[in-house]
Short mmCIF file of C-alpha atoms in Angstrom, two decimals:
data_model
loop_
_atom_site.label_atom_id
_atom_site.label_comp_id
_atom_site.label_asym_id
_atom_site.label_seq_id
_atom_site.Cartn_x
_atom_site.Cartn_y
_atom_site.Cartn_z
CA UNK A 1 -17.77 -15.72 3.29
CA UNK A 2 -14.57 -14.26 4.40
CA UNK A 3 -11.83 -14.41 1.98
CA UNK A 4 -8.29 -16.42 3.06
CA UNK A 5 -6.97 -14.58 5.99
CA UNK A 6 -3.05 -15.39 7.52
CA UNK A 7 -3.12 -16.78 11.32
CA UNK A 8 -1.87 -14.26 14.09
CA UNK A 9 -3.88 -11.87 15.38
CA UNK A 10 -6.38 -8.88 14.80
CA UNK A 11 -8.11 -5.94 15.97
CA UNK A 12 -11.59 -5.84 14.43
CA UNK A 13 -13.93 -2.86 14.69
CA UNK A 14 -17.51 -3.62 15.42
CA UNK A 15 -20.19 -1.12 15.25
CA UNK A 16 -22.95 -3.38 16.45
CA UNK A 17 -24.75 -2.82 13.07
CA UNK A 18 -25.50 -6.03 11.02
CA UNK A 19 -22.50 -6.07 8.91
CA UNK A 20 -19.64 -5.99 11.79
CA UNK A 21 -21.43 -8.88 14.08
CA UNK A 22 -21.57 -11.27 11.33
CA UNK A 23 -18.35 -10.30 10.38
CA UNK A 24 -16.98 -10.93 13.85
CA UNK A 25 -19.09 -13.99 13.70
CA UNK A 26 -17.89 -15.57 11.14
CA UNK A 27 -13.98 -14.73 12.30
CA UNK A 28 -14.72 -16.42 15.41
CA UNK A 29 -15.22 -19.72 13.38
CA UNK A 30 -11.85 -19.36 11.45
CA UNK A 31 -8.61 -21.84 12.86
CA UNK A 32 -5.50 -20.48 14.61
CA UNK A 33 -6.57 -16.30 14.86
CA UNK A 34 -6.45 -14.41 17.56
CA UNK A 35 -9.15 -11.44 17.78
CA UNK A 36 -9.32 -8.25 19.62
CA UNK A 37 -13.02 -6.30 19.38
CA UNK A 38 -12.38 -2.53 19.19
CA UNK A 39 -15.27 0.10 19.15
CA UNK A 40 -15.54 3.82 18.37
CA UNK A 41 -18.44 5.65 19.68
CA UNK A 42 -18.60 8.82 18.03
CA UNK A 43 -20.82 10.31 20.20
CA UNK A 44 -23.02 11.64 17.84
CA UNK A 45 -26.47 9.92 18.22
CA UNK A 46 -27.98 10.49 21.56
CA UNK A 47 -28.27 6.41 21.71
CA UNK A 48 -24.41 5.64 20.47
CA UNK A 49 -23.43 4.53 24.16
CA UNK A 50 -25.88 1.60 23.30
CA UNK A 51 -24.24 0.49 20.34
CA UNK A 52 -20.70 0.64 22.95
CA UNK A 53 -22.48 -1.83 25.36
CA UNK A 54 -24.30 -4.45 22.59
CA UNK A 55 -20.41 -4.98 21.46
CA UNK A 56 -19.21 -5.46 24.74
CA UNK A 57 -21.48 -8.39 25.51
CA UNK A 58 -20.96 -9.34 21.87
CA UNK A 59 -17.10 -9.27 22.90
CA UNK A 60 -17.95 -11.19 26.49
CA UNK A 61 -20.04 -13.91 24.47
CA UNK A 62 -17.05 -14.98 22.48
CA UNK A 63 -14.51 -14.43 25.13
CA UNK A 64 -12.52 -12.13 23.75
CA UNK A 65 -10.90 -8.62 24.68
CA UNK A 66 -12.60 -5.44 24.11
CA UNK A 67 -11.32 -1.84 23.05
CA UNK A 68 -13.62 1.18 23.66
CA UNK A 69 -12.57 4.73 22.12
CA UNK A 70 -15.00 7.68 23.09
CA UNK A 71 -15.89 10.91 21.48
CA UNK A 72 -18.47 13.41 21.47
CA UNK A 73 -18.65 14.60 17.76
CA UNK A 74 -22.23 15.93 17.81
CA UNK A 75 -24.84 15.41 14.96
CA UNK A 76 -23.23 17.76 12.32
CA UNK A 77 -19.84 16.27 12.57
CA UNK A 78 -18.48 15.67 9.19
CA UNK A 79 -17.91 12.25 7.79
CA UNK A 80 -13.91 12.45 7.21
CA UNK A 81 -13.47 13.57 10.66
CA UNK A 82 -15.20 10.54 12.09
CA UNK A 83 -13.28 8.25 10.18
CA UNK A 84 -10.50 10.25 11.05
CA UNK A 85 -10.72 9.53 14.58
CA UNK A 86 -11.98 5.97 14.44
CA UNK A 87 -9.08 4.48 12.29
CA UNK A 88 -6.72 6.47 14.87
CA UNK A 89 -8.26 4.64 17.26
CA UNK A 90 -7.81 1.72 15.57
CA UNK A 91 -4.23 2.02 15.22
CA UNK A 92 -3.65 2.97 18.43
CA UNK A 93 -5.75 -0.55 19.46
CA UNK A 94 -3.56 -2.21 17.55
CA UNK A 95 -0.13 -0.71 18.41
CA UNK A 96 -1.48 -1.71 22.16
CA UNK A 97 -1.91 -5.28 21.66
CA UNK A 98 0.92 -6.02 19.24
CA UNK A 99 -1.74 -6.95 16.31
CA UNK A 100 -0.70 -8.38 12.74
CA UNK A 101 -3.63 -6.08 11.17
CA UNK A 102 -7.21 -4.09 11.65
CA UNK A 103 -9.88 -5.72 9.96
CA UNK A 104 -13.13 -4.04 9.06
CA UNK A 105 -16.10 -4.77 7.67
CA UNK A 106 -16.87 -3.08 4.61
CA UNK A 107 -18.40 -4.76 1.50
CA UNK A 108 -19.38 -5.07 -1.68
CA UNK A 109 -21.94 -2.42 -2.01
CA UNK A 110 -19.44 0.11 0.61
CA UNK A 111 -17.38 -0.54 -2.60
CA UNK A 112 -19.70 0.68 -5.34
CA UNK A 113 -21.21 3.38 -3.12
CA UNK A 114 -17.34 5.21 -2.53
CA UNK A 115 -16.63 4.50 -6.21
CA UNK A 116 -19.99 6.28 -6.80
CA UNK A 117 -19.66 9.35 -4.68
CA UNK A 118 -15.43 9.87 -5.53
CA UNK A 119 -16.49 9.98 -9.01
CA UNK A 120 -19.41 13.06 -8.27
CA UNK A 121 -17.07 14.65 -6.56
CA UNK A 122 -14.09 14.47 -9.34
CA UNK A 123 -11.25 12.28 -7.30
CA UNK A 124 -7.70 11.47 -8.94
CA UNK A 125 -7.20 7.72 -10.30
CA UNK A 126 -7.46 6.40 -6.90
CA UNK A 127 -10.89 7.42 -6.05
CA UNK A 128 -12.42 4.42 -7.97
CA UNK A 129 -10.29 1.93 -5.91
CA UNK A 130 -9.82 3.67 -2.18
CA UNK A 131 -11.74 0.62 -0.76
CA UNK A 132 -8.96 -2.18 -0.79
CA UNK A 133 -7.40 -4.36 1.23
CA UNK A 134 -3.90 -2.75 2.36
CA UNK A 135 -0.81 -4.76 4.28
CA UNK A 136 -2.07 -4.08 7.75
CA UNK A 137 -5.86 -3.14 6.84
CA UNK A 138 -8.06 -5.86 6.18
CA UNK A 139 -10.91 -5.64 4.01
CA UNK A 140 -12.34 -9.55 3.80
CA UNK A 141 -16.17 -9.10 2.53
CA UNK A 142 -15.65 -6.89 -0.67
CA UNK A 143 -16.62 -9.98 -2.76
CA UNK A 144 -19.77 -10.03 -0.08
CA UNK A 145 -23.02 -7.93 -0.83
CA UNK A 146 -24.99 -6.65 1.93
CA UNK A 147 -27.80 -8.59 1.29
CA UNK A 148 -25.64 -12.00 1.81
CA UNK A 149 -24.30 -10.39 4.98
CA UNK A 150 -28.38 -10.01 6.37
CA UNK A 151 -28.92 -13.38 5.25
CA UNK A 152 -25.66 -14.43 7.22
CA UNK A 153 -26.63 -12.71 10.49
CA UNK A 154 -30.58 -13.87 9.94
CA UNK A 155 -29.56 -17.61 9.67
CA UNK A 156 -27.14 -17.90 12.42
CA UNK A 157 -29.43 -15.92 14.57
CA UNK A 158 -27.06 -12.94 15.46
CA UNK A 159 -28.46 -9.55 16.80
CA UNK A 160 -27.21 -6.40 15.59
CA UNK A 161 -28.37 -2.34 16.28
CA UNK A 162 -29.44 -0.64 13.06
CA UNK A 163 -28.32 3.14 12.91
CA UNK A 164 -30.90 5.50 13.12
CA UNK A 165 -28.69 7.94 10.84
CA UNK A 166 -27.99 5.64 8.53
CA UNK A 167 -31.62 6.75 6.46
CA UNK A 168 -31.06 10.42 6.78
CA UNK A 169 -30.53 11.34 3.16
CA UNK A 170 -28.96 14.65 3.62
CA UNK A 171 -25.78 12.72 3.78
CA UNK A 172 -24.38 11.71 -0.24
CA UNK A 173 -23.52 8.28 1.29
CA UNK A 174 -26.79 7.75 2.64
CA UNK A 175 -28.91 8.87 -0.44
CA UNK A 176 -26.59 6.98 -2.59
CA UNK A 177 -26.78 3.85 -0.21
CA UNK A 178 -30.52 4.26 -0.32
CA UNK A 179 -31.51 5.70 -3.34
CA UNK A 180 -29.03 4.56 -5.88
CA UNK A 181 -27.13 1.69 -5.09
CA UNK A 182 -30.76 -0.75 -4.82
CA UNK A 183 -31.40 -0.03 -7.94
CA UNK A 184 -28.91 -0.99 -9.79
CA UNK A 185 -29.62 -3.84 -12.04
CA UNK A 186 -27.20 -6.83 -11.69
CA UNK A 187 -25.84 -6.13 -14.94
CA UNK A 188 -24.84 -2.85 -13.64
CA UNK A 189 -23.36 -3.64 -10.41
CA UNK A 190 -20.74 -6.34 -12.62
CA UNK A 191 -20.44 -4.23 -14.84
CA UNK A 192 -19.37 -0.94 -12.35
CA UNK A 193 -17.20 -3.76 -10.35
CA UNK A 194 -15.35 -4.87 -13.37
CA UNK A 195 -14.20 -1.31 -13.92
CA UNK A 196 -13.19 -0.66 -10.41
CA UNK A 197 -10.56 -3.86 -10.65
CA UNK A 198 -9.57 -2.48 -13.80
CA UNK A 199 -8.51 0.87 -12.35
CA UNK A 200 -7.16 -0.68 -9.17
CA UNK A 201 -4.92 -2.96 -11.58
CA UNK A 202 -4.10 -0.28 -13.29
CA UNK A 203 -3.29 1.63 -10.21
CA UNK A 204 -0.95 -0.49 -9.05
CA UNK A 205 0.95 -0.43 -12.46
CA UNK A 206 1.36 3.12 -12.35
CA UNK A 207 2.35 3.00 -8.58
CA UNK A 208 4.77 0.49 -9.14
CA UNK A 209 6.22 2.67 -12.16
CA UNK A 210 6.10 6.17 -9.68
CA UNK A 211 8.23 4.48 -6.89
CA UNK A 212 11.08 3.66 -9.19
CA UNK A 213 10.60 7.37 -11.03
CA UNK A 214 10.13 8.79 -7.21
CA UNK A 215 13.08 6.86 -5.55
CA UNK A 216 15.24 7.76 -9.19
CA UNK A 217 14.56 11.33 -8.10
CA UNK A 218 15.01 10.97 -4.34
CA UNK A 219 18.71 11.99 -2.83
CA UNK A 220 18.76 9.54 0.05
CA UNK A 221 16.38 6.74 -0.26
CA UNK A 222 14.12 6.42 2.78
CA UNK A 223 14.80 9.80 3.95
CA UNK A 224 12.22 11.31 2.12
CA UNK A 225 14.29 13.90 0.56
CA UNK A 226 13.47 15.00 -2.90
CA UNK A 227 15.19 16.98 -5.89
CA UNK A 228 13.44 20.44 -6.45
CA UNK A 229 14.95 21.07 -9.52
CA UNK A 230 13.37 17.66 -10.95
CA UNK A 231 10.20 18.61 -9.39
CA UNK A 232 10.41 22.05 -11.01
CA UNK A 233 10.34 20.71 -14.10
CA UNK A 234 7.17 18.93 -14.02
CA UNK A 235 4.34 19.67 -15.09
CA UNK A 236 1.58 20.60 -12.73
CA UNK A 237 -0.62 18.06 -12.68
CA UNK A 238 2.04 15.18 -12.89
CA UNK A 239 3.67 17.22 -10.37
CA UNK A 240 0.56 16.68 -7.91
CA UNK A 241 0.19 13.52 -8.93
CA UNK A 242 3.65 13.05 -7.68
CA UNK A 243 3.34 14.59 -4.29
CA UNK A 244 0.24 13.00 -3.51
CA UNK A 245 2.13 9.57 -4.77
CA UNK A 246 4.91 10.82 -1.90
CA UNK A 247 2.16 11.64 0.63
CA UNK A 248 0.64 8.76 0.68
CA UNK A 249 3.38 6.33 0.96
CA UNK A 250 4.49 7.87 4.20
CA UNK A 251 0.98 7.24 5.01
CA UNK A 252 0.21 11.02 5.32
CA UNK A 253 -3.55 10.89 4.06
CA UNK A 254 -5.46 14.06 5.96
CA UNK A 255 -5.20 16.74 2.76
CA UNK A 256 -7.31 17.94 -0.06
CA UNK A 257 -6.80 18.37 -3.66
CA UNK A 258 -6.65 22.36 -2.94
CA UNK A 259 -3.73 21.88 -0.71
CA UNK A 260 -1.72 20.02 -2.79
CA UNK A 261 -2.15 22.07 -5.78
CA UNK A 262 -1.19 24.62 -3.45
CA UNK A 263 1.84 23.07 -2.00
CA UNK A 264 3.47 21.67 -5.33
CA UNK A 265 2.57 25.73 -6.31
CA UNK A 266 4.63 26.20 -2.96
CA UNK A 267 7.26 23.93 -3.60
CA UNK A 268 8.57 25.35 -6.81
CA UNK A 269 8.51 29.04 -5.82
CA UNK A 270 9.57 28.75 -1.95
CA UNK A 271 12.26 30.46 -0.19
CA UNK A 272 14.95 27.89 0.88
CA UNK A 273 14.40 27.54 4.73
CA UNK A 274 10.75 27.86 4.44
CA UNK A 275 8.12 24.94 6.23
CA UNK A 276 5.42 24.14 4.54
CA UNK A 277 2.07 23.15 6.44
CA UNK A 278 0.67 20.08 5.34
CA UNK A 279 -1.43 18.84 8.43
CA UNK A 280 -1.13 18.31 12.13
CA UNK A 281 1.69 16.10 12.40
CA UNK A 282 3.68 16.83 8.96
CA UNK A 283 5.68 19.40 7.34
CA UNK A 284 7.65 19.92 4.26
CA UNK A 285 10.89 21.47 4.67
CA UNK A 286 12.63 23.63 1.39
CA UNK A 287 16.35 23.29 1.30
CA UNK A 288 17.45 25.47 -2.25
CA UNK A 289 18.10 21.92 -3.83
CA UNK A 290 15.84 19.76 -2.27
CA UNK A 291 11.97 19.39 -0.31
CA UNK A 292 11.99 16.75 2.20
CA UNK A 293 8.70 15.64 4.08
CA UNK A 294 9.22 16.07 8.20
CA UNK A 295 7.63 15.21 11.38
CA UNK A 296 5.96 18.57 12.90
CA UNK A 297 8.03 19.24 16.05
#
């Protein structure tokens, strides 16, 4: 069930629902890797703090170290900022106990359903593909459907928490989880997969192709410093494709399509001197021949 993974060792993130505790199951079995179980509660059903305790014994039973982050989020919390804070979390987990990688455990229908609601809400290229395995996020079930991850837990006997708020359909993921995604033939579901490795192949072409035109363009390489009059010349679109390209290989992720339309609107016309606002922790600076991304002081 879970694709090859390296030996060393790895915080994994267990909600307690059916897919993370046969997940954590089945990593238990694997040779020569070291685990660490880390759990967000969000704080936003009244019953979360149960989920907290059924992974602690979960991490007890196998004997291995356990990570709690807390939050209070509420019911109407939205679903970026929950992931927000959980992969920060995460991070933070991991930066604590010197780990090679986060592993999670999202699947094969997770896959389809993002692919599904980026494409109602009219994402770039990426949205078709934003559910991959990255160098230090680990993403070993997306060849596993939810289905074979029931019949997983069922036959080894495992015990998991179902999420109340997980069949509210007021939420897109929800209805599409629910109403959508189980009723897809299988013909559709191959079908819908093979074009989500085609764009993700395709993806990484293009990516490949923007780092060399990016670092071409770049004064000094690593320093994140950038030609404006090269920039100026771009067209709009390529131009946000290009800043978002930028954005996300310093692994600055928390923006919308608004803002950078915005900022590459920004960019072009801005006094030299000015900061631009990007998000908590970043900046971009305007120098009159350059923009360089910077840590908010």
């Amino acid at each position: 069930m879970i694709q090859a993974l390296k030996p060393g060792k790895y915080v994994v993130a267990v909600s307690g629902g059916v897919d993370s505790v046969a997940l954590l199951h089945a990593l238990t079995l694997l040779p020569d890797v070291e685990l660490v179980v880390a759990h967000f509660d969000h704080g936003i059903r009244p019953d979360s703090n149960e989920d907290a305790k059924h992974v602690l014994q979960l991490a007890k039973k196998y004997g291995l170290p356990f990570e709690l982050g807390e939050a209070s989020l509420g019911p109407n919390v939205s679903e970026e900022l929950a992931r927000d804070m959980r992969y920060n979390f995460l991070k933070i987990a991991a930066a604590k106990h010197s780990a090679d990688g986060i592993i999670t455990a999202h699947h094969q229908d997770d896959l389809i359903e993002t692919a599904i609601i980026n494409m109602s809400r009219g994402t770039g290229r990426h949205g078709l593909s934003s559910l991959r395995t990255h160098s230090n996020l680990i993403r070993p079930l997306l060849s596993t459907t939810k289905q074979e991850l029931r019949s997983y837990a069922e036959s080894q006997g495992l015990v998991w928490r179902d999420d109340s708020s997980n069949t509210d359909n007021k939420y897109l993921r929800n209805y599409i989880r629910n109403n959508i995604v189980p009723k897809l033939s299988s013909d559709q579901r191959d079908h819908l997969l093979h074009h989500i490795n085609r764009v993700q192949g395709l993806n990484q072409q293009i990516d490949s192709l923007l780092d060399n035109y990016v670092t071409h363009h770049s004064y000094r390489r690593g320093n994140r410093v950038y030609s404006r009059s090269w920039f100026n010349q771009l067209p709009h679109d390529f131009a946000a494709s290009v800043l978002h390209h930028i954005l996300r290989n310093n692994q600055v992720s928390d923006y919308t399509k608004k803002q950078i339309d915005l900022l590459v609107v920004k960019i072009k016309a801005g006094r030299p001197g000015s900061l631009l606002d990007l998000d908590g922790e970043h900046q971009i600076g305007l120098t009159k021949r350059s923009f360089r991304l910077l840590a908010r002081s």
